[in-house]
Amino acid sequence: MKKSISLLTITLILCTVAAFSQTSFKDVKAGNVFHIDLPEYMAKTRGLNSDAELQFKNAVKDVYGIVIEDTKENLKLAELNFASIKEFYEFSNKNFLKDAEQKEISKPTSKTIGDINFIAFDASCYDTEAKTKIYYFTGIVETKSCFYKVLCWTALQNKDTFKPDFEKILYSLKD
């Protein structure tokens, strides 16, 4: 008898819960998946930049990189509507190395691969903390749904060694 009452109580509870949980749900996409090629000597890491979606480095070779993602949907929600990759480039780099010593920034170059647009440039400056000149290879990538900022860096004396790899990293990005 006690088993029957317990079974009946559990059944009633389950039916009541089922009746209230008939709310319809919709599929919501969150985040964005992108693909990028990294050299074998680079490994994913953390702690380089809190805004970065992806961070990678090789401390022994003294090379580092990050990818920051801005979905066009989120930019619109923030009322930031960019008509072109050039506008996004100008907006996102207006303060790049603003207060840096001995800075040099090259003119940007544009490139399109398939339906993906790229802008890339070189920069260098003196890092007072590291007491050395740092080389940066920076690129902006525009896909149908996102803007990405790719930033790779190393000591300036390693520029010629790693710039070809930095370029391959940038131009491999796709979503």
PDB file of C-alpha atoms in Angstrom:
ATOM      1  CA  MET A   1       0.000   0.000   0.000  1.00  0.00           C
ATOM      2  CA  LYS A   2       2.788   2.415   0.878  1.00  0.00           C
ATOM      3  CA  LYS A   3       4.462   1.549  -2.432  1.00  0.00           C
ATOM      4  CA  SER A   4       1.220   2.321  -4.299  1.00  0.00           C
ATOM      5  CA  ILE A   5       0.846   5.718  -2.623  1.00  0.00           C
ATOM      6  CA  SER A   6       4.507   6.548  -3.263  1.00  0.00           C
ATOM      7  CA  LEU A   7       4.219   5.460  -6.903  1.00  0.00           C
ATOM      8  CA  LEU A   8       1.026   7.489  -7.351  1.00  0.00           C
ATOM      9  CA  THR A   9       2.640  10.572  -5.750  1.00  0.00           C
ATOM     10  CA  ILE A  10       5.731  10.315  -7.977  1.00  0.00           C
ATOM     11  CA  THR A  11       3.540   9.881 -11.072  1.00  0.00           C
ATOM     12  CA  LEU A  12       1.478  12.964 -10.194  1.00  0.00           C
ATOM     13  CA  ILE A  13       4.626  15.034  -9.600  1.00  0.00           C
ATOM     14  CA  LEU A  14       6.131  13.969 -12.918  1.00  0.00           C
ATOM     15  CA  CYS A  15       2.888  14.732 -14.785  1.00  0.00           C
ATOM     16  CA  THR A  16       2.684  18.167 -13.161  1.00  0.00           C
ATOM     17  CA  VAL A  17       6.308  18.965 -14.026  1.00  0.00           C
ATOM     18  CA  ALA A  18       5.810  17.726 -17.594  1.00  0.00           C
ATOM     19  CA  ALA A  19       2.702  19.897 -18.001  1.00  0.00           C
ATOM     20  CA  PHE A  20       4.595  23.044 -16.923  1.00  0.00           C
ATOM     21  CA  SER A  21       7.705  22.297 -18.967  1.00  0.00           C
ATOM     22  CA  GLN A  22       5.969  22.349 -22.343  1.00  0.00           C
ATOM     23  CA  THR A  23       7.481  25.761 -23.152  1.00  0.00           C
ATOM     24  CA  SER A  24       8.712  25.947 -26.726  1.00  0.00           C
ATOM     25  CA  PHE A  25      12.364  26.674 -27.356  1.00  0.00           C
ATOM     26  CA  LYS A  26      14.201  28.235 -30.266  1.00  0.00           C
ATOM     27  CA  ASP A  27      17.695  27.570 -31.510  1.00  0.00           C
ATOM     28  CA  VAL A  28      20.068  30.440 -30.775  1.00  0.00           C
ATOM     29  CA  LYS A  29      23.571  30.534 -32.231  1.00  0.00           C
ATOM     30  CA  ALA A  30      26.208  31.895 -29.875  1.00  0.00           C
ATOM     31  CA  GLY A  31      29.782  32.576 -30.777  1.00  0.00           C
ATOM     32  CA  ASN A  32      31.450  32.058 -34.094  1.00  0.00           C
ATOM     33  CA  VAL A  33      33.672  29.279 -35.328  1.00  0.00           C
ATOM     34  CA  PHE A  34      36.753  30.248 -37.283  1.00  0.00           C
ATOM     35  CA  HIS A  35      39.726  28.313 -38.583  1.00  0.00           C
ATOM     36  CA  ILE A  36      43.335  29.447 -38.654  1.00  0.00           C
ATOM     37  CA  ASP A  37      46.605  27.682 -39.421  1.00  0.00           C
ATOM     38  CA  LEU A  38      49.373  27.952 -36.834  1.00  0.00           C
ATOM     39  CA  PRO A  39      52.971  26.756 -37.250  1.00  0.00           C
ATOM     40  CA  GLU A  40      53.761  23.519 -35.424  1.00  0.00           C
ATOM     41  CA  TYR A  41      56.074  25.381 -33.055  1.00  0.00           C
ATOM     42  CA  MET A  42      53.205  27.589 -31.783  1.00  0.00           C
ATOM     43  CA  ALA A  43      50.860  26.420 -29.008  1.00  0.00           C
ATOM     44  CA  LYS A  44      47.581  27.807 -27.710  1.00  0.00           C
ATOM     45  CA  THR A  45      47.973  29.767 -24.488  1.00  0.00           C
ATOM     46  CA  ARG A  46      46.254  32.245 -22.154  1.00  0.00           C
ATOM     47  CA  GLY A  47      47.125  35.506 -20.476  1.00  0.00           C
ATOM     48  CA  LEU A  48      48.317  37.544 -23.454  1.00  0.00           C
ATOM     49  CA  ASN A  49      45.120  39.548 -24.025  1.00  0.00           C
ATOM     50  CA  SER A  50      41.795  39.234 -22.231  1.00  0.00           C
ATOM     51  CA  ASP A  51      39.818  40.252 -25.359  1.00  0.00           C
ATOM     52  CA  ALA A  52      41.400  37.595 -27.565  1.00  0.00           C
ATOM     53  CA  GLU A  53      39.382  34.669 -28.803  1.00  0.00           C
ATOM     54  CA  LEU A  54      42.613  32.773 -29.537  1.00  0.00           C
ATOM     55  CA  GLN A  55      46.098  33.251 -28.069  1.00  0.00           C
ATOM     56  CA  PHE A  56      49.237  31.404 -29.131  1.00  0.00           C
ATOM     57  CA  LYS A  57      52.961  31.541 -28.463  1.00  0.00           C
ATOM     58  CA  ASN A  58      56.359  29.938 -28.330  1.00  0.00           C
ATOM     59  CA  ALA A  59      58.272  31.502 -25.444  1.00  0.00           C
ATOM     60  CA  VAL A  60      61.531  29.781 -26.417  1.00  0.00           C
ATOM     61  CA  LYS A  61      61.439  31.354 -29.905  1.00  0.00           C
ATOM     62  CA  ASP A  62      59.984  34.571 -28.419  1.00  0.00           C
ATOM     63  CA  VAL A  63      56.974  34.697 -30.784  1.00  0.00           C
ATOM     64  CA  TYR A  64      53.399  35.489 -29.793  1.00  0.00           C
ATOM     65  CA  GLY A  65      50.026  36.054 -31.379  1.00  0.00           C
ATOM     66  CA  ILE A  66      46.369  36.713 -30.727  1.00  0.00           C
ATOM     67  CA  VAL A  67      43.102  36.816 -32.650  1.00  0.00           C
ATOM     68  CA  ILE A  68      40.323  39.181 -31.569  1.00  0.00           C
ATOM     69  CA  GLU A  69      36.885  38.535 -33.020  1.00  0.00           C
ATOM     70  CA  ASP A  70      34.128  41.112 -33.514  1.00  0.00           C
ATOM     71  CA  THR A  71      30.923  39.749 -35.008  1.00  0.00           C
ATOM     72  CA  LYS A  72      29.109  42.184 -37.250  1.00  0.00           C
ATOM     73  CA  GLU A  73      25.928  41.409 -35.327  1.00  0.00           C
ATOM     74  CA  ASN A  74      27.502  42.457 -31.997  1.00  0.00           C
ATOM     75  CA  LEU A  75      29.010  45.553 -33.584  1.00  0.00           C
ATOM     76  CA  LYS A  76      25.560  46.566 -34.846  1.00  0.00           C
ATOM     77  CA  LEU A  77      24.118  46.055 -31.369  1.00  0.00           C
ATOM     78  CA  ALA A  78      26.794  48.464 -30.126  1.00  0.00           C
ATOM     79  CA  GLU A  79      25.781  50.852 -32.930  1.00  0.00           C
ATOM     80  CA  LEU A  80      29.117  50.411 -34.685  1.00  0.00           C
ATOM     81  CA  ASN A  81      28.289  49.950 -38.357  1.00  0.00           C
ATOM     82  CA  PHE A  82      31.314  49.748 -40.616  1.00  0.00           C
ATOM     83  CA  ALA A  83      30.779  50.172 -44.349  1.00  0.00           C
ATOM     84  CA  SER A  84      34.099  48.544 -45.233  1.00  0.00           C
ATOM     85  CA  ILE A  85      37.133  46.772 -43.893  1.00  0.00           C
ATOM     86  CA  LYS A  86      39.038  50.046 -44.307  1.00  0.00           C
ATOM     87  CA  GLU A  87      36.661  51.797 -41.886  1.00  0.00           C
ATOM     88  CA  PHE A  88      37.061  48.972 -39.345  1.00  0.00           C
ATOM     89  CA  TYR A  89      40.856  49.087 -39.782  1.00  0.00           C
ATOM     90  CA  GLU A  90      40.955  52.846 -39.155  1.00  0.00           C
ATOM     91  CA  PHE A  91      38.658  52.570 -36.118  1.00  0.00           C
ATOM     92  CA  SER A  92      40.437  49.616 -34.502  1.00  0.00           C
ATOM     93  CA  ASN A  93      43.980  50.909 -35.056  1.00  0.00           C
ATOM     94  CA  LYS A  94      43.602  54.611 -34.271  1.00  0.00           C
ATOM     95  CA  ASN A  95      45.288  54.142 -30.871  1.00  0.00           C
ATOM     96  CA  PHE A  96      47.651  51.296 -31.784  1.00  0.00           C
ATOM     97  CA  LEU A  97      51.078  52.075 -30.271  1.00  0.00           C
ATOM     98  CA  LYS A  98      49.797  55.583 -29.536  1.00  0.00           C
ATOM     99  CA  ASP A  99      52.251  56.317 -26.726  1.00  0.00           C
ATOM    100  CA  ALA A 100      55.034  53.989 -27.844  1.00  0.00           C
ATOM    101  CA  GLU A 101      58.616  55.173 -28.194  1.00  0.00           C
ATOM    102  CA  GLN A 102      60.453  54.952 -31.533  1.00  0.00           C
ATOM    103  CA  LYS A 103      57.377  53.683 -33.338  1.00  0.00           C
ATOM    104  CA  GLU A 104      57.238  52.994 -37.045  1.00  0.00           C
ATOM    105  CA  ILE A 105      54.062  51.882 -38.825  1.00  0.00           C
ATOM    106  CA  SER A 106      53.967  50.874 -42.483  1.00  0.00           C
ATOM    107  CA  LYS A 107      51.213  51.722 -44.941  1.00  0.00           C
ATOM    108  CA  PRO A 108      48.511  49.050 -44.979  1.00  0.00           C
ATOM    109  CA  THR A 109      48.209  46.639 -47.884  1.00  0.00           C
ATOM    110  CA  SER A 110      44.896  45.126 -48.991  1.00  0.00           C
ATOM    111  CA  LYS A 111      44.224  41.688 -50.379  1.00  0.00           C
ATOM    112  CA  THR A 112      41.155  39.594 -51.162  1.00  0.00           C
ATOM    113  CA  ILE A 113      41.147  35.789 -51.165  1.00  0.00           C
ATOM    114  CA  GLY A 114      37.831  34.365 -52.312  1.00  0.00           C
ATOM    115  CA  ASP A 115      35.191  36.367 -50.456  1.00  0.00           C
ATOM    116  CA  ILE A 116      37.476  37.271 -47.513  1.00  0.00           C
ATOM    117  CA  ASN A 117      39.111  40.718 -47.322  1.00  0.00           C
ATOM    118  CA  PHE A 118      42.433  41.401 -45.603  1.00  0.00           C
ATOM    119  CA  ILE A 119      44.395  44.492 -44.592  1.00  0.00           C
ATOM    120  CA  ALA A 120      47.895  44.013 -43.179  1.00  0.00           C
ATOM    121  CA  PHE A 121      50.685  46.250 -41.936  1.00  0.00           C
ATOM    122  CA  ASP A 122      53.998  46.121 -40.075  1.00  0.00           C
ATOM    123  CA  ALA A 123      54.844  48.110 -36.982  1.00  0.00           C
ATOM    124  CA  SER A 124      57.687  48.344 -34.530  1.00  0.00           C
ATOM    125  CA  CYS A 125      58.475  50.255 -31.379  1.00  0.00           C
ATOM    126  CA  TYR A 126      60.802  50.293 -28.430  1.00  0.00           C
ATOM    127  CA  ASP A 127      59.435  48.392 -25.435  1.00  0.00           C
ATOM    128  CA  THR A 128      60.762  50.072 -22.292  1.00  0.00           C
ATOM    129  CA  GLU A 129      59.802  47.092 -20.129  1.00  0.00           C
ATOM    130  CA  ALA A 130      61.603  44.525 -22.291  1.00  0.00           C
ATOM    131  CA  LYS A 131      64.316  47.046 -23.218  1.00  0.00           C
ATOM    132  CA  THR A 132      64.217  46.000 -26.861  1.00  0.00           C
ATOM    133  CA  LYS A 133      62.495  46.845 -30.128  1.00  0.00           C
ATOM    134  CA  ILE A 134      59.391  44.779 -30.841  1.00  0.00           C
ATOM    135  CA  TYR A 135      58.112  43.912 -34.323  1.00  0.00           C
ATOM    136  CA  TYR A 136      54.348  43.568 -34.889  1.00  0.00           C
ATOM    137  CA  PHE A 137      52.592  42.081 -37.885  1.00  0.00           C
ATOM    138  CA  THR A 138      48.953  43.090 -37.738  1.00  0.00           C
ATOM    139  CA  GLY A 139      46.049  42.217 -39.963  1.00  0.00           C
ATOM    140  CA  ILE A 140      42.339  42.835 -40.184  1.00  0.00           C
ATOM    141  CA  VAL A 141      40.160  40.152 -41.735  1.00  0.00           C
ATOM    142  CA  GLU A 142      36.597  40.684 -42.926  1.00  0.00           C
ATOM    143  CA  THR A 143      34.332  37.718 -43.554  1.00  0.00           C
ATOM    144  CA  LYS A 144      30.583  37.770 -44.181  1.00  0.00           C
ATOM    145  CA  SER A 145      29.802  37.656 -40.458  1.00  0.00           C
ATOM    146  CA  CYS A 146      32.864  39.001 -38.619  1.00  0.00           C
ATOM    147  CA  PHE A 147      35.853  41.258 -38.416  1.00  0.00           C
ATOM    148  CA  TYR A 148      38.989  39.716 -36.927  1.00  0.00           C
ATOM    149  CA  LYS A 149      42.140  41.429 -35.737  1.00  0.00           C
ATOM    150  CA  VAL A 150      45.246  39.238 -35.924  1.00  0.00           C
ATOM    151  CA  LEU A 151      48.307  40.480 -34.082  1.00  0.00           C
ATOM    152  CA  CYS A 152      51.636  38.629 -34.050  1.00  0.00           C
ATOM    153  CA  TRP A 153      54.848  39.889 -32.490  1.00  0.00           C
ATOM    154  CA  THR A 154      58.478  39.082 -31.776  1.00  0.00           C
ATOM    155  CA  ALA A 155      61.733  40.932 -31.168  1.00  0.00           C
ATOM    156  CA  LEU A 156      62.612  43.178 -34.127  1.00  0.00           C
ATOM    157  CA  GLN A 157      65.811  41.251 -34.845  1.00  0.00           C
ATOM    158  CA  ASN A 158      63.604  38.158 -35.533  1.00  0.00           C
ATOM    159  CA  LYS A 159      61.353  39.933 -38.058  1.00  0.00           C
ATOM    160  CA  ASP A 160      62.844  38.321 -41.177  1.00  0.00           C
ATOM    161  CA  THR A 161      62.661  34.869 -39.606  1.00  0.00           C
ATOM    162  CA  PHE A 162      59.022  34.978 -38.505  1.00  0.00           C
ATOM    163  CA  LYS A 163      57.225  37.436 -40.807  1.00  0.00           C
ATOM    164  CA  PRO A 164      56.531  34.757 -43.472  1.00  0.00           C
ATOM    165  CA  ASP A 165      54.870  32.589 -40.798  1.00  0.00           C
ATOM    166  CA  PHE A 166      52.883  35.556 -39.476  1.00  0.00           C
ATOM    167  CA  GLU A 167      51.596  36.224 -43.012  1.00  0.00           C
ATOM    168  CA  LYS A 168      50.581  32.573 -43.451  1.00  0.00           C
ATOM    169  CA  ILE A 169      48.707  32.718 -40.136  1.00  0.00           C
ATOM    170  CA  LEU A 170      46.789  35.840 -41.191  1.00  0.00           C
ATOM    171  CA  TYR A 171      45.898  34.704 -44.700  1.00  0.00           C
ATOM    172  CA  SER A 172      44.738  31.273 -43.508  1.00  0.00           C
ATOM    173  CA  LEU A 173      41.889  32.652 -41.368  1.00  0.00           C
ATOM    174  CA  LYS A 174      38.394  31.688 -42.488  1.00  0.00           C
ATOM    175  CA  ASP A 175      35.032  31.065 -40.851  1.00  0.00           C
TER     176      ASP A 175
END
